[in-house]
C-alpha positions as a Python dict, from the first residue, in 0.01 Angstrom:
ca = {
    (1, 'X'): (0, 0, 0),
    (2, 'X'): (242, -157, -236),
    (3, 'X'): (184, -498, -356),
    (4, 'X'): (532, -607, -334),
    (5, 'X'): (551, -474, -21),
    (6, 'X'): (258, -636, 90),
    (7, 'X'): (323, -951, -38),
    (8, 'X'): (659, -987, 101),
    (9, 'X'): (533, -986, 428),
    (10, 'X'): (349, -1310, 372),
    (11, 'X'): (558, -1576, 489),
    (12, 'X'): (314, -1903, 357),
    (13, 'X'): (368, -1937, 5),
    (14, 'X'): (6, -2093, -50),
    (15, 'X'): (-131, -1808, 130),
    (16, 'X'): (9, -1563, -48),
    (17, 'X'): (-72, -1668, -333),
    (18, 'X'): (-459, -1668, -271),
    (19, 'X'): (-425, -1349, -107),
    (20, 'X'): (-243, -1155, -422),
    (21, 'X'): (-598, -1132, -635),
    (22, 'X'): (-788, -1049, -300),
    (23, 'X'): (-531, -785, -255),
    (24, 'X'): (-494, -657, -606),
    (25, 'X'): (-865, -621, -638),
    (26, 'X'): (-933, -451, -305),
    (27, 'X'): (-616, -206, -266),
    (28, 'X'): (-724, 22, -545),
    (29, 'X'): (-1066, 148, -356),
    (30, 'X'): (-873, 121, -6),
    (31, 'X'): (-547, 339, -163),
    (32, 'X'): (-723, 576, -394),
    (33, 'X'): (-1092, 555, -248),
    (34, 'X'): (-1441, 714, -343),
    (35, 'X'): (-1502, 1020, -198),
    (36, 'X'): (-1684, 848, 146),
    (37, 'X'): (-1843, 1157, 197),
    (38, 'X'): (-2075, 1104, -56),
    (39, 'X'): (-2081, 755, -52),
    (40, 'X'): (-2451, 729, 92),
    (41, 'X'): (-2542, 875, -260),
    (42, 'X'): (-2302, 638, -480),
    (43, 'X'): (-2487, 566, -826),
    (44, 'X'): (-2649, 235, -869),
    (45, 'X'): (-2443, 168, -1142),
    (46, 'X'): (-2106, 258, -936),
    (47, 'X'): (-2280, -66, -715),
    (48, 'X'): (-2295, -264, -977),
    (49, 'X'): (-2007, -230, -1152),
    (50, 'X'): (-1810, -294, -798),
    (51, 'X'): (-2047, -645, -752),
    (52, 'X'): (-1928, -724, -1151),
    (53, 'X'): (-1577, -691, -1046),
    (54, 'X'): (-1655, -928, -762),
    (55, 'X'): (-1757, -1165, -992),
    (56, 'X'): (-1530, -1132, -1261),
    (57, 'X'): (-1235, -1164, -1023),
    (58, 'X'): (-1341, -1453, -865),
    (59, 'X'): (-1300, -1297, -510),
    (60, 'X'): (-1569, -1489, -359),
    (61, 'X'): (-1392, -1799, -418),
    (62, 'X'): (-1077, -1651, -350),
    (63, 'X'): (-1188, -1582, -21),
    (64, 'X'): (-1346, -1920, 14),
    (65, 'X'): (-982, -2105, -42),
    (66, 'X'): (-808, -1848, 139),
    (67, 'X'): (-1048, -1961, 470),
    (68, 'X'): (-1026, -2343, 382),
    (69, 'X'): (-585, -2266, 422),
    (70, 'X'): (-653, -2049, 702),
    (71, 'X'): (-850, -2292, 876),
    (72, 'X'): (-533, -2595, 876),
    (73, 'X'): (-367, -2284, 1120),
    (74, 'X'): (-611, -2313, 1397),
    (75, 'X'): (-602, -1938, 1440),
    (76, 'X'): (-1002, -1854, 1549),
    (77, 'X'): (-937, -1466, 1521),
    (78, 'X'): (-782, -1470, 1193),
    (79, 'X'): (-1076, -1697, 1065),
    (80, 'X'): (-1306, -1467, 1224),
    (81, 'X'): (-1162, -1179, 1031),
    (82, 'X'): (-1240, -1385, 688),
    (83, 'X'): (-1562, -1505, 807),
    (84, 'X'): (-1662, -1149, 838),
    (85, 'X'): (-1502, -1072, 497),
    (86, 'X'): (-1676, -1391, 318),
    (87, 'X'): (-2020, -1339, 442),
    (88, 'X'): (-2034, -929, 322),
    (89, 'X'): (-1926, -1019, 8),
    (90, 'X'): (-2128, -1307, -76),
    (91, 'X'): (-2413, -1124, 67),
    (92, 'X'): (-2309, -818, -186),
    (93, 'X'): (-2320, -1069, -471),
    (94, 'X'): (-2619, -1276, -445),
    (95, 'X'): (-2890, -1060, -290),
    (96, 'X'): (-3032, -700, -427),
    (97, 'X'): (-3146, -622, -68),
    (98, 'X'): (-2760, -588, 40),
    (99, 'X'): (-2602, -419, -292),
    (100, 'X'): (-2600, -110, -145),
    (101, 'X'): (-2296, 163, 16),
    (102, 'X'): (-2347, 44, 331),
    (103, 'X'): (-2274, -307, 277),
    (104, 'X'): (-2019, -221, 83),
    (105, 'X'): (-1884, -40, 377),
    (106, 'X'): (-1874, -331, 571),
    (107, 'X'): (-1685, -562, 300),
    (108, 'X'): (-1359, -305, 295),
    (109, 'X'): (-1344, -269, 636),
    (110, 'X'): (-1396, -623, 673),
    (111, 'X'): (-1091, -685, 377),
    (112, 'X'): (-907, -391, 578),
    (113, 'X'): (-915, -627, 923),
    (114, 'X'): (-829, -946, 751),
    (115, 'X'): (-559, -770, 517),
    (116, 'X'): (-366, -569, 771),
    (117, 'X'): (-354, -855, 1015),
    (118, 'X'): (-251, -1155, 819),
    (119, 'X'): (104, -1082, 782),
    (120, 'X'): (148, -1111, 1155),
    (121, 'X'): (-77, -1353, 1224),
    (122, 'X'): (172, -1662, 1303),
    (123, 'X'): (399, -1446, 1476),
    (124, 'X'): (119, -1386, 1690),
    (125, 'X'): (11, -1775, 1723),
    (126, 'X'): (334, -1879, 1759),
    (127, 'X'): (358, -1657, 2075),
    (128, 'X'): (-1, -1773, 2187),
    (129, 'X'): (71, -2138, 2117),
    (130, 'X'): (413, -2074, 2303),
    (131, 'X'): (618, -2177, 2053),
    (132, 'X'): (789, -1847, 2049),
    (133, 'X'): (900, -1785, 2412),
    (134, 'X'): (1048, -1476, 2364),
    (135, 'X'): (868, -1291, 2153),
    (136, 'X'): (550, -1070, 2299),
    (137, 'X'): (278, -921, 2137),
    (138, 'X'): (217, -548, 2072),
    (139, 'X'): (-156, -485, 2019),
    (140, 'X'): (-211, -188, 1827),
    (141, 'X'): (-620, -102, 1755),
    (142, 'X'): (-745, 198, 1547),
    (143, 'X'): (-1098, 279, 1716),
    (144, 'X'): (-1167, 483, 1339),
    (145, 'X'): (-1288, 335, 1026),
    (146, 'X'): (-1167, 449, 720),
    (147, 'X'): (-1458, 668, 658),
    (148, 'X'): (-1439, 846, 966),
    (149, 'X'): (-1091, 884, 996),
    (150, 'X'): (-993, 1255, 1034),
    (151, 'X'): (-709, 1167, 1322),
    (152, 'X'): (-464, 944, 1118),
    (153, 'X'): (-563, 672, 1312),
    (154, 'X'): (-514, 395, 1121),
    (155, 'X'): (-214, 557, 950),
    (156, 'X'): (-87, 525, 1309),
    (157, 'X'): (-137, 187, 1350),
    (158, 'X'): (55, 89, 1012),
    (159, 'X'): (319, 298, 1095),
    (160, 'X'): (391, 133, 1431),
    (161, 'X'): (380, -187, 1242),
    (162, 'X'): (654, -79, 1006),
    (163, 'X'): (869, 62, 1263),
    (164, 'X'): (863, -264, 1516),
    (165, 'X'): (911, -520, 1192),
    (166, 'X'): (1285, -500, 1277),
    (167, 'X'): (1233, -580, 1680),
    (168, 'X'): (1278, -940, 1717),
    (169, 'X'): (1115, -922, 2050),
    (170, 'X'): (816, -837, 1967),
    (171, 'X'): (523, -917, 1708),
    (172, 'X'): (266, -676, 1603),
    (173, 'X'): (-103, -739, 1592),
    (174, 'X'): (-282, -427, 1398),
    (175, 'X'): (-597, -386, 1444),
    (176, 'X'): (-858, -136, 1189),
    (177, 'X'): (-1167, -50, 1263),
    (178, 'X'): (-1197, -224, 1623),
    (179, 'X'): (-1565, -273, 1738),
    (180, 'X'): (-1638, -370, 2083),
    (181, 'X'): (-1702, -740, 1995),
    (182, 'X'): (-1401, -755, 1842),
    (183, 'X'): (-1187, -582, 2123),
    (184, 'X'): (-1385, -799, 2375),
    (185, 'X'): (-1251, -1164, 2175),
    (186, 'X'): (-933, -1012, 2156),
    (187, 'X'): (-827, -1052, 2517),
    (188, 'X'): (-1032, -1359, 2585),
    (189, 'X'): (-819, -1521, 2246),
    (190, 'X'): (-483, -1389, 2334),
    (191, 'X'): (-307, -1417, 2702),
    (192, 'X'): (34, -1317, 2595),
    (193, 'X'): (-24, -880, 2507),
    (194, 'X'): (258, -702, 2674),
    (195, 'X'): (203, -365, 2509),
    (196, 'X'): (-190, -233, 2430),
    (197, 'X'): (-176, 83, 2192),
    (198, 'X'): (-492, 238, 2101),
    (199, 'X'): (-554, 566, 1860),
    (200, 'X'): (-868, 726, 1779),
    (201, 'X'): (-1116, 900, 1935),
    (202, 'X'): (-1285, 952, 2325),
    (203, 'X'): (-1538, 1193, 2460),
    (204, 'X'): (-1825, 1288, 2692),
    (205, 'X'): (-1880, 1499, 2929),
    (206, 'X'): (-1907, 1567, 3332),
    (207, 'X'): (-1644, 1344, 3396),
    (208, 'X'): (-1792, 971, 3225),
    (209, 'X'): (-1528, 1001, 2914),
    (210, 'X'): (-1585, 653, 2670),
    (211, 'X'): (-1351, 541, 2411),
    (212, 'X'): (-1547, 580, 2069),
    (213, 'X'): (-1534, 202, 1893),
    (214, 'X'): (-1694, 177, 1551),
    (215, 'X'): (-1995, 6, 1711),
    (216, 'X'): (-2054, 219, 1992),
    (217, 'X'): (-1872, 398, 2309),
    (218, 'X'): (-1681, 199, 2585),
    (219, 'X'): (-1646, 331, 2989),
    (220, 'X'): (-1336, 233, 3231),
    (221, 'X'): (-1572, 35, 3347),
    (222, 'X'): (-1638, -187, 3057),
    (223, 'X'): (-1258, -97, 2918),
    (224, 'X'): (-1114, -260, 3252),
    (225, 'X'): (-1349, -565, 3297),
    (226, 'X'): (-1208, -691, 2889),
    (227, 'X'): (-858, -618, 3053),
    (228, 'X'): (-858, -648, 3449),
    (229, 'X'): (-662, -1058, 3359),
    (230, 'X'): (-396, -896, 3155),
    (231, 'X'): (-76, -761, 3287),
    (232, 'X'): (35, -485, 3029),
    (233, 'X'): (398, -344, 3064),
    (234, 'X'): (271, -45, 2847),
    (235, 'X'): (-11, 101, 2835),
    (236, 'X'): (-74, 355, 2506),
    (237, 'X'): (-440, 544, 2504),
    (238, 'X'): (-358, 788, 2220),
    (239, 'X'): (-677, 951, 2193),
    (240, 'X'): (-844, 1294, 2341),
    (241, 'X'): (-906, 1279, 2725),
    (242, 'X'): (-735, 930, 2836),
    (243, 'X'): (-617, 1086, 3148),
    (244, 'X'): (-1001, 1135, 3269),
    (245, 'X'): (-1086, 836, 3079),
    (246, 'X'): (-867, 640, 3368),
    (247, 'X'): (-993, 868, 3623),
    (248, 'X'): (-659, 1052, 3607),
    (249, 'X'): (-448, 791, 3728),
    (250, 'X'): (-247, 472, 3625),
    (251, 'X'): (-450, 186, 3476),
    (252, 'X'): (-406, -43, 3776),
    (253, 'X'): (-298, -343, 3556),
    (254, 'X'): (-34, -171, 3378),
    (255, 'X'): (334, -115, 3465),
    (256, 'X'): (334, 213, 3252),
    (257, 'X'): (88, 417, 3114),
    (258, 'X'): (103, 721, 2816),
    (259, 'X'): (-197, 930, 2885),
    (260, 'X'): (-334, 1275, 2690),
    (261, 'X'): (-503, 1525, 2930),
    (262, 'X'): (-793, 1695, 2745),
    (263, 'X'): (-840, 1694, 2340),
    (264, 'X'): (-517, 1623, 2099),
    (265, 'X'): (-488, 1699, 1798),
    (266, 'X'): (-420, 1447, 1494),
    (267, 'X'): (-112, 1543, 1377),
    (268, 'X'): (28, 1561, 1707),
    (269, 'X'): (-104, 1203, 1799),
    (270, 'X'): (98, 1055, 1515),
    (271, 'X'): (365, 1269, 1525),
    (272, 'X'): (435, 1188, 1928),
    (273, 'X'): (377, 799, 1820),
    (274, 'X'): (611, 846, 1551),
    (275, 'X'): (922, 953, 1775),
    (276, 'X'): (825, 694, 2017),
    (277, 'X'): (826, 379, 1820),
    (278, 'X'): (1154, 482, 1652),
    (279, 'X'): (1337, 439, 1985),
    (280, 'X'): (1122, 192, 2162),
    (281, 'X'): (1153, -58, 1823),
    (282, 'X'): (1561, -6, 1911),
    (283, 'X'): (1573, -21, 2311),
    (284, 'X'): (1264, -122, 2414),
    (285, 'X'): (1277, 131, 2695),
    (286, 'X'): (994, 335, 2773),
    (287, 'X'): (1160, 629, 2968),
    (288, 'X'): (1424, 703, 2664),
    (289, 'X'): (1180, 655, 2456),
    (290, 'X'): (914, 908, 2621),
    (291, 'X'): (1185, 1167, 2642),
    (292, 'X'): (1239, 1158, 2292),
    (293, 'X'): (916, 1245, 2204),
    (294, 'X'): (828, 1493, 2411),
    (295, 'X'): (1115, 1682, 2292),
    (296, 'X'): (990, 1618, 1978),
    (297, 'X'): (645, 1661, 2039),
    (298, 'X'): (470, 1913, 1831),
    (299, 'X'): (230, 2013, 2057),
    (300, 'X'): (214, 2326, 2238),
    (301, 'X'): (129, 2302, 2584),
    (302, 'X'): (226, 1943, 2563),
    (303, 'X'): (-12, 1753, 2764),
    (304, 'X'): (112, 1388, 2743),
    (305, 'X'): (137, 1215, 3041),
    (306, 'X'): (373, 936, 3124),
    (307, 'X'): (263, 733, 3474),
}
C-alpha cells in the first residue's frame, strides 16, 4: 500500500502522525513479504535483525502514544486492535522465549487489523455514537490471514473499501484476519451493521459446513447466535458452500442474502465482488447490482445465489 495513500485517509492530524513510522516500518514486510512458506525455518539472525529494527525505530513507543491518542476516542475495538499490536511486540522485544516466527506472525497480523481499520474508525463511531444518522456501516471480514491466503481474501476486503470510499451513505469497517473472539465483540460493540460481507474459506462434510476463522471453525449455529440481534439488509458469505452453510435458505435475519452453492474458486470470488461493489457503491441497489455481476461473472456454471 502506498504511504500517501495511506496516510491521506487519516483524518486526525495527531494520529497520523504517530501512525506514519508504524506504517513505514511495517508496510515493507506486509507489501513485499518473506516467503511465509518457509517462515517456520526463518534464520535466527532474520529474528533478530527484525527485533533491532523494532528498537531502532522506536515502534514500541510509537505504538504506546498512538494507544494513549486512541484512548481520548473512546473507541474499545480500535483500542483492542492496538492492545493486541502493543503486547506482541513488546513481548518480541523483551523476552527470548517469544523472538521467534510465530510471534512474529502474530505482530503483522496484529499491525494488519489495527492498520487497515483505523482510517474508518470514526466514521464507524460516529455512526455507533449516532452522531452520523445517515450513514450505516458495511462490515467487511477476511476469515484468511496473510499467510494462508490463496483466495484473495483480504485483497477483497481492501478492494471493497476502495470502491465504497465515494458512498456517502455508508462507512466501511475492514476486517483481516477475523478470529472468532474478534467476530464475536464485533456485534456485541456495534448495533448499527446494515451490510455483513465475509470472504474466505468454509468446509466439512455430510451436511455440518463451518466458516474457517483464523482461530478455529464456526457452525450456523454459533454464526447465528453472534448475529440473531442484528437486522442485516445484505447479507454477503463469499466463501465455498454458504448455501449449505445456511441450510440452503435465507439467513432469517437478513433482507437479502448472496450465497455460493458448492466450492468457488478465488478469482471468481473477487472478480463477482468486484462487479458488485462498482454498482452497489453508485445505487445502492442490490438487484442491479447482482445482475451486473452475474453477467460478468467469470464462473462457469455460475452458482451464486441471490435470496
Amino acid at each position: 500500500m502506498l504511504e500517501k495513500d495511506y496516510i491521506s485517509k487519516i483524518k486526525d492530524e495527531k494520529i497520523k502522525e504517530t501512525m506514519l513510522p508504524i506504517f513505514k516500518f511495517f508496510e515493507p514486510y506486509i507489501d513485499n513479504g518473506h516467503d511465509r512458506k518457509s517462515k517456520k525455518s526463518l534464520e535466527k539472525n532474520f529474528i533478530d535483525e527484525y527485533s533491532h529494527g523494532l528498537k531502532n525505530n522506536n515502534i514500541k513507543q510509537q505504538i504506546s502514544s498512538l494507544r494513549k491518542q486512541v484512548s481520548q476516542k473512546e473507541s474499545p475495538l480500535l483500542d483492542s486492535f492496538i492492545r493486541s499490536l502493543q503486547k506482541n511486540t513488546s513481548d518480541f522485544i523483551s523476552n527470548d522465549k517469544y523472538r521467534n516466527p510465530d510471534k512474529l506472525e502474530k505482530i503483522e497480523y496484529s499491525y494488519l487489523r489495527l492498520s487497515r481499520a483505523l482510517p474508518y474508525i470514526d466514521g464507524v463511531e460516529e455512526v455507533i455514537k449516532r452522531q452520523d444518522i445517515n450513514k450505516k456501516v458495511l462490515l467487511s471480514l477476511s476469515l484468511v490471514d496473510e499467510e494462508h491466503d490463496r483466495v484473495k481474501a483480504n485483497k477483497e476486503v481492501e478492494r471493497i473499501s476502495q470502491l465504497m470510499e465515494g458512498n456517502s451513505n455508508y462507512v466501511v469497517l475492514p476486517i483481516h484476519g477475523c478470529t472468532k473472539k474478534l467476530f464475536k465483540k464485533i456485534f456485541e460493540e456495534i448495533s448499527q451493521i446494515d451490510i455483513i460481507h465475509i470472504a474466505g474459506h468454509a468446509g466439512g462434510s455430510n451436511g455440518n459446513i463451518m466458516l474457517e476463522f483464523v482461530d478455529g471453525n464456526m457452525g450456523f449455529k454459533g454464526f447465528y447466535s453472534a448475529t440473531q440481534h442484528h437486522q442485516f439488509s445484505l447479507a454477503f458469505l463469499n466463501c465455498c458452500f454458504t448455501f449449505e452453510f445456511t441450510n440452503c435458505s435465507k439467513m432469517p435475519n437478513a433482507s437479502a442474502c448472496i450465497l455460493h452453492r458448492e466450492a468457488v474458486q478465488g478469482d471468481v470470488a473477487y472478480n463477482f465482488v468486484e462487479y458488485f461493489f462498482q454498482v452497489f457503491s453508485i445505487n445502492e441497489e442490490i438487484r442491479t447490482s447482482w445482475k451486473f455481476a452475474i453477467y460478468n461473472s467469470n464462473e462457469n456454471p455460475r452458482k451464486y445465489l441471490l435470496y
